[in-house]
PDB file of C-alpha atoms and ligand atoms in Angstrom:
ATOM      1  CA  MET J   1     227.888  58.611 -19.927  1.00  0.00           C
ATOM      2  CA  HIS J   2     229.562  60.295 -16.972  1.00  0.00           C
ATOM      3  CA  ARG J   3     227.147  60.568 -14.080  1.00  0.00           C
ATOM      4  CA  VAL J   4     227.645  62.008 -10.590  1.00  0.00           C
ATOM      5  CA  VAL J   5     225.473  62.487  -7.522  1.00  0.00           C
ATOM      6  CA  CYS J   6     225.186  65.676  -5.536  1.00  0.00           C
ATOM      7  CA  PRO J   7     223.833  64.588  -2.130  1.00  0.00           C
ATOM      8  CA  GLY J   8     222.538  66.586   0.803  1.00  0.00           C
ATOM      9  CA  SER J   9     219.707  67.263   3.188  1.00  0.00           C
ATOM     10  CA  PHE J  10     218.559  70.302   1.158  1.00  0.00           C
ATOM     11  CA  ASP J  11     216.254  71.496   3.954  1.00  0.00           C
ATOM     12  CA  PRO J  12     215.774  73.721   2.011  1.00  0.00           C
ATOM     13  CA  VAL J  13     217.983  74.136  -1.079  1.00  0.00           C
ATOM     14  CA  THR J  14     219.939  77.427  -0.907  1.00  0.00           C
ATOM     15  CA  ASN J  15     221.614  79.589  -3.537  1.00  0.00           C
ATOM     16  CA  GLY J  16     224.899  78.019  -2.428  1.00  0.00           C
ATOM     17  CA  HIS J  17     223.634  74.509  -3.261  1.00  0.00           C
ATOM     18  CA  LEU J  18     222.255  75.739  -6.547  1.00  0.00           C
ATOM     19  CA  ASP J  19     225.577  77.316  -7.489  1.00  0.00           C
ATOM     20  CA  ILE J  20     227.375  73.982  -6.968  1.00  0.00           C
ATOM     21  CA  ILE J  21     224.632  72.065  -8.861  1.00  0.00           C
ATOM     22  CA  ARG J  22     224.823  74.464 -11.831  1.00  0.00           C
ATOM     23  CA  ARG J  23     228.610  74.344 -11.980  1.00  0.00           C
ATOM     24  CA  ALA J  24     228.606  70.540 -11.646  1.00  0.00           C
ATOM     25  CA  ALA J  25     226.078  70.316 -14.498  1.00  0.00           C
ATOM     26  CA  ARG J  26     228.564  72.092 -16.762  1.00  0.00           C
ATOM     27  CA  LEU J  27     231.272  69.537 -15.990  1.00  0.00           C
ATOM     28  CA  HIS J  28     229.398  66.225 -16.007  1.00  0.00           C
ATOM     29  CA  ASP J  29     226.989  64.543 -18.439  1.00  0.00           C
ATOM     30  CA  GLU J  30     224.378  63.994 -15.751  1.00  0.00           C
ATOM     31  CA  VAL J  31     224.006  65.257 -12.187  1.00  0.00           C
ATOM     32  CA  LEU J  32     221.609  63.492  -9.835  1.00  0.00           C
ATOM     33  CA  VAL J  33     220.721  65.713  -6.903  1.00  0.00           C
ATOM     34  CA  VAL J  34     219.756  63.293  -4.153  1.00  0.00           C
ATOM     35  CA  VAL J  35     218.029  64.051  -0.889  1.00  0.00           C
ATOM     36  CA  GLY J  36     219.128  61.893   1.995  1.00  0.00           C
ATOM     37  CA  ALA J  37     217.827  61.986   5.513  1.00  0.00           C
ATOM     38  CA  ASN J  38     220.554  63.162   7.870  1.00  0.00           C
ATOM     39  CA  LEU J  39     219.595  61.337  11.059  1.00  0.00           C
ATOM     40  CA  ALA J  40     221.215  64.033  13.185  1.00  0.00           C
ATOM     41  CA  LYS J  41     218.958  66.777  11.818  1.00  0.00           C
ATOM     42  CA  GLU J  42     215.233  67.255  12.200  1.00  0.00           C
ATOM     43  CA  GLY J  43     213.703  68.677   9.038  1.00  0.00           C
ATOM     44  CA  LEU J  44     211.610  71.801   8.538  1.00  0.00           C
ATOM     45  CA  PHE J  45     210.412  70.429   5.188  1.00  0.00           C
ATOM     46  CA  THR J  46     209.441  66.847   4.350  1.00  0.00           C
ATOM     47  CA  VAL J  47     211.609  64.967   1.878  1.00  0.00           C
ATOM     48  CA  GLU J  48     208.835  65.274  -0.742  1.00  0.00           C
ATOM     49  CA  GLU J  49     208.704  69.064  -0.255  1.00  0.00           C
ATOM     50  CA  ARG J  50     212.484  69.300  -0.624  1.00  0.00           C
ATOM     51  CA  LEU J  51     212.291  67.262  -3.845  1.00  0.00           C
ATOM     52  CA  THR J  52     209.567  69.544  -5.214  1.00  0.00           C
ATOM     53  CA  MET J  53     211.646  72.659  -4.510  1.00  0.00           C
ATOM     54  CA  LEU J  54     214.762  71.084  -6.036  1.00  0.00           C
ATOM     55  CA  ARG J  55     212.798  70.158  -9.184  1.00  0.00           C
ATOM     56  CA  GLU J  56     211.498  73.703  -9.485  1.00  0.00           C
ATOM     57  CA  VAL J  57     214.861  75.401  -9.124  1.00  0.00           C
ATOM     58  CA  THR J  58     216.705  73.006 -11.468  1.00  0.00           C
ATOM     59  CA  ALA J  59     213.951  72.881 -14.109  1.00  0.00           C
ATOM     60  CA  ASP J  60     216.136  74.835 -16.575  1.00  0.00           C
ATOM     61  CA  LEU J  61     219.012  72.335 -16.303  1.00  0.00           C
ATOM     62  CA  PRO J  62     218.278  69.443 -18.687  1.00  0.00           C
ATOM     63  CA  ASN J  63     221.048  67.168 -17.394  1.00  0.00           C
ATOM     64  CA  VAL J  64     220.071  67.506 -13.735  1.00  0.00           C
ATOM     65  CA  GLY J  65     217.752  64.953 -12.128  1.00  0.00           C
ATOM     66  CA  VAL J  66     216.315  64.945  -8.622  1.00  0.00           C
ATOM     67  CA  ASP J  67     215.834  61.862  -6.477  1.00  0.00           C
ATOM     68  CA  LYS J  68     215.863  60.688  -2.865  1.00  0.00           C
ATOM     69  CA  PHE J  69     217.645  57.870  -1.138  1.00  0.00           C
ATOM     70  CA  THR J  70     217.484  56.017   2.136  1.00  0.00           C
ATOM     71  CA  GLY J  71     220.268  54.035   3.711  1.00  0.00           C
ATOM     72  CA  LEU J  72     223.840  54.415   2.568  1.00  0.00           C
ATOM     73  CA  LEU J  73     224.702  56.839  -0.215  1.00  0.00           C
ATOM     74  CA  VAL J  74     227.202  54.359  -1.646  1.00  0.00           C
ATOM     75  CA  ASP J  75     224.450  51.743  -2.008  1.00  0.00           C
ATOM     76  CA  TYR J  76     222.427  54.246  -4.038  1.00  0.00           C
ATOM     77  CA  CYS J  77     225.522  54.976  -6.163  1.00  0.00           C
ATOM     78  CA  ARG J  78     226.250  51.290  -6.688  1.00  0.00           C
ATOM     79  CA  ALA J  79     222.658  50.505  -7.696  1.00  0.00           C
ATOM     80  CA  ARG J  80     222.756  53.239 -10.367  1.00  0.00           C
ATOM     81  CA  ASN J  81     226.314  52.831 -11.513  1.00  0.00           C
ATOM     82  CA  VAL J  82     227.382  56.253 -10.274  1.00  0.00           C
ATOM     83  CA  PRO J  83     231.155  56.375  -9.740  1.00  0.00           C
ATOM     84  CA  ALA J  84     231.464  59.741  -7.999  1.00  0.00           C
ATOM     85  CA  ILE J  85     229.911  62.133  -5.490  1.00  0.00           C
ATOM     86  CA  VAL J  86     230.190  65.920  -5.915  1.00  0.00           C
ATOM     87  CA  LYS J  87     230.361  68.029  -2.769  1.00  0.00           C
ATOM     88  CA  GLY J  88     230.825  71.740  -2.164  1.00  0.00           C
ATOM     89  CA  LEU J  89     233.449  72.872   0.341  1.00  0.00           C
ATOM     90  CA  ARG J  90     232.735  76.218   1.955  1.00  0.00           C
ATOM     91  CA  ALA J  91     235.501  76.592   4.466  1.00  0.00           C
ATOM     92  CA  VAL J  92     238.133  74.665   6.393  1.00  0.00           C
ATOM     93  CA  SER J  93     235.417  73.904   8.943  1.00  0.00           C
ATOM     94  CA  ASP J  94     233.681  71.688   6.359  1.00  0.00           C
ATOM     95  CA  PHE J  95     236.822  69.851   5.496  1.00  0.00           C
ATOM     96  CA  GLU J  96     237.253  67.422   8.366  1.00  0.00           C
ATOM     97  CA  TYR J  97     233.680  66.117   8.183  1.00  0.00           C
ATOM     98  CA  GLU J  98     233.728  65.891   4.400  1.00  0.00           C
ATOM     99  CA  LEU J  99     237.142  64.210   4.308  1.00  0.00           C
ATOM    100  CA  GLU J 100     235.931  61.574   6.753  1.00  0.00           C
ATOM    101  CA  MET J 101     232.824  60.833   4.672  1.00  0.00           C
ATOM    102  CA  ALA J 102     234.779  60.817   1.414  1.00  0.00           C
ATOM    103  CA  GLN J 103     237.332  58.367   2.761  1.00  0.00           C
ATOM    104  CA  MET J 104     234.625  56.149   4.264  1.00  0.00           C
ATOM    105  CA  ASN J 105     232.605  56.130   1.036  1.00  0.00           C
ATOM    106  CA  TYR J 106     235.716  55.132  -0.908  1.00  0.00           C
ATOM    107  CA  ARG J 107     236.516  52.438   1.628  1.00  0.00           C
ATOM    108  CA  LEU J 108     232.961  51.067   1.512  1.00  0.00           C
ATOM    109  CA  ALA J 109     232.470  50.946  -2.255  1.00  0.00           C
ATOM    110  CA  GLU J 110     235.325  52.730  -4.049  1.00  0.00           C
ATOM    111  CA  VAL J 111     232.987  55.629  -4.797  1.00  0.00           C
ATOM    112  CA  GLU J 112     235.083  58.764  -5.387  1.00  0.00           C
ATOM    113  CA  THR J 113     234.280  62.228  -3.995  1.00  0.00           C
ATOM    114  CA  LEU J 114     234.983  65.340  -6.057  1.00  0.00           C
ATOM    115  CA  PHE J 115     235.134  68.606  -4.127  1.00  0.00           C
ATOM    116  CA  MET J 116     234.191  71.946  -5.602  1.00  0.00           C
ATOM    117  CA  THR J 117     235.072  75.129  -3.753  1.00  0.00           C
ATOM    118  CA  ALA J 118     232.069  77.253  -2.853  1.00  0.00           C
ATOM    119  CA  ASN J 119     231.574  80.569  -4.559  1.00  0.00           C
ATOM    120  CA  PRO J 120     232.838  83.120  -1.956  1.00  0.00           C
ATOM    121  CA  LEU J 121     229.450  84.845  -2.284  1.00  0.00           C
ATOM    122  CA  TYR J 122     227.939  81.822  -0.565  1.00  0.00           C
ATOM    123  CA  SER J 123     230.752  80.517   1.626  1.00  0.00           C
ATOM    124  CA  PHE J 124     228.901  81.525   4.803  1.00  0.00           C
ATOM    125  CA  LEU J 125     225.619  80.023   3.686  1.00  0.00           C
ATOM    126  CA  ARG J 126     223.964  76.954   5.156  1.00  0.00           C
ATOM    127  CA  SER J 127     220.344  75.879   5.372  1.00  0.00           C
ATOM    128  CA  SER J 128     220.223  75.883   9.163  1.00  0.00           C
ATOM    129  CA  LEU J 129     221.422  79.518   9.334  1.00  0.00           C
ATOM    130  CA  VAL J 130     218.897  80.551   6.680  1.00  0.00           C
ATOM    131  CA  LYS J 131     216.106  78.947   8.717  1.00  0.00           C
ATOM    132  CA  GLU J 132     217.259  80.631  11.916  1.00  0.00           C
ATOM    133  CA  ILE J 133     217.512  84.077  10.323  1.00  0.00           C
ATOM    134  CA  ALA J 134     214.113  83.735   8.626  1.00  0.00           C
ATOM    135  CA  LYS J 135     212.545  82.485  11.859  1.00  0.00           C
ATOM    136  CA  TYR J 136     213.549  85.669  13.659  1.00  0.00           C
ATOM    137  CA  GLY J 137     212.397  87.933  10.853  1.00  0.00           C
ATOM    138  CA  GLY J 138     215.737  88.505   9.084  1.00  0.00           C
ATOM    139  CA  ASP J 139     215.859  89.013   5.331  1.00  0.00           C
ATOM    140  CA  VAL J 140     216.949  85.874   3.453  1.00  0.00           C
ATOM    141  CA  THR J 141     215.731  86.986   0.011  1.00  0.00           C
ATOM    142  CA  SER J 142     219.193  86.836  -1.539  1.00  0.00           C
ATOM    143  CA  LEU J 143     220.146  83.542   0.093  1.00  0.00           C
ATOM    144  CA  VAL J 144     217.552  81.142  -1.321  1.00  0.00           C
ATOM    145  CA  PRO J 145     215.853  80.793  -4.714  1.00  0.00           C
ATOM    146  CA  GLU J 146     212.573  82.678  -5.010  1.00  0.00           C
ATOM    147  CA  PRO J 147     210.207  79.647  -4.861  1.00  0.00           C
ATOM    148  CA  VAL J 148     211.990  78.469  -1.725  1.00  0.00           C
ATOM    149  CA  HIS J 149     211.728  81.892  -0.100  1.00  0.00           C
ATOM    150  CA  GLY J 150     207.939  81.903  -0.386  1.00  0.00           C
ATOM    151  CA  ARG J 151     207.616  78.400   1.029  1.00  0.00           C
ATOM    152  CA  LEU J 152     210.021  79.129   3.865  1.00  0.00           C
ATOM    153  CA  LEU J 153     208.064  82.174   5.029  1.00  0.00           C
ATOM    154  CA  ALA J 154     204.787  80.261   4.754  1.00  0.00           C
ATOM    155  CA  ARG J 155     206.130  77.317   6.767  1.00  0.00           C
ATOM    156  CA  LEU J 156     207.590  79.502   9.494  1.00  0.00           C
ATOM    157  CA  ALA J 157     204.322  81.453   9.750  1.00  0.00           C
ATOM    158  CA  GLN J 158     202.550  78.155  10.516  1.00  0.00           C
ATOM    159  CA  SER J 159     204.880  77.187  13.348  1.00  0.00           C
TER     160      SER J 159
HETATM  161  O1  PNS E 201     223.467  68.323   3.670  1.00  0.00           O
HETATM  162  P1  PNS E 201     224.136  67.363   4.607  1.00  0.00           P
HETATM  163  O2  PNS E 201     223.355  67.275   5.900  1.00  0.00           O
HETATM  164  O3  PNS E 201     225.597  67.654   4.819  1.00  0.00           O
HETATM  165  O4  PNS E 201     224.012  65.926   3.900  1.00  0.00           O
HETATM  166  C1  PNS E 201     224.606  64.817   4.479  1.00  0.00           C
HETATM  167  C2  PNS E 201     224.267  63.534   3.701  1.00  0.00           C
HETATM  168  C3  PNS E 201     222.763  63.281   3.683  1.00  0.00           C
HETATM  169  C4  PNS E 201     224.803  63.661   2.291  1.00  0.00           C
HETATM  170  C5  PNS E 201     225.017  62.418   4.477  1.00  0.00           C
HETATM  171  O5  PNS E 201     224.622  62.427   5.815  1.00  0.00           O
HETATM  172  C6  PNS E 201     224.794  61.048   3.854  1.00  0.00           C
HETATM  173  O6  PNS E 201     225.393  60.716   2.842  1.00  0.00           O
HETATM  174  N1  PNS E 201     223.912  60.261   4.491  1.00  0.00           N
HETATM  175  C7  PNS E 201     223.522  58.960   4.011  1.00  0.00           C
HETATM  176  C8  PNS E 201     223.972  57.861   4.955  1.00  0.00           C
HETATM  177  C9  PNS E 201     225.399  57.451   4.665  1.00  0.00           C
HETATM  178  O7  PNS E 201     225.747  57.041   3.583  1.00  0.00           O
HETATM  179  N2  PNS E 201     226.228  57.571   5.719  1.00  0.00           N
HETATM  180  C10 PNS E 201     227.620  57.225   5.676  1.00  0.00           C
HETATM  181  C11 PNS E 201     228.471  58.397   5.212  1.00  0.00           C
HETATM  182  S1  PNS E 201     230.175  57.959   5.177  1.00  0.00           S
END
């Protein structure tokens, strides 16, 4: 059984995330999409809301599971016998940060990181930009899955 984790903040999940998750699910026996709290970022959605949206948008992928973790990602991987992390790389700007984390995660627990290049359709896409555009009334319909779009508009209307 070859299992990988696909970690992130997913606040909220975008079409770019979903593209990586779908492609990873074709390559690995099981993909665990795990929501971790990035201490540097304040969330628009709670972790439970992010999990709900991830479950909805991956419901058609039988080998994809959704979970959350606290603490170090490598501790989560160790506890579940997961040997590798899958990450999407959008542009060179992602590389330095991702390389640092990949090397640290290997150093900490010999957990490997496998990089997948983003689909060029989504290489400019990140959750924080989606939130900013939606906040100021821009159209993000094509950037996030439909169930996320509805929730995003509802949440921004409350704030
Ligand atoms: O979507 P993001 O914000 O790029 O996700 C980053 C995340 C949550 C995957 C990363 O911050 C993480 O792995 N955090 C868990 C804490 C941890 O293991 N830190 C050490 C990384 S070397």
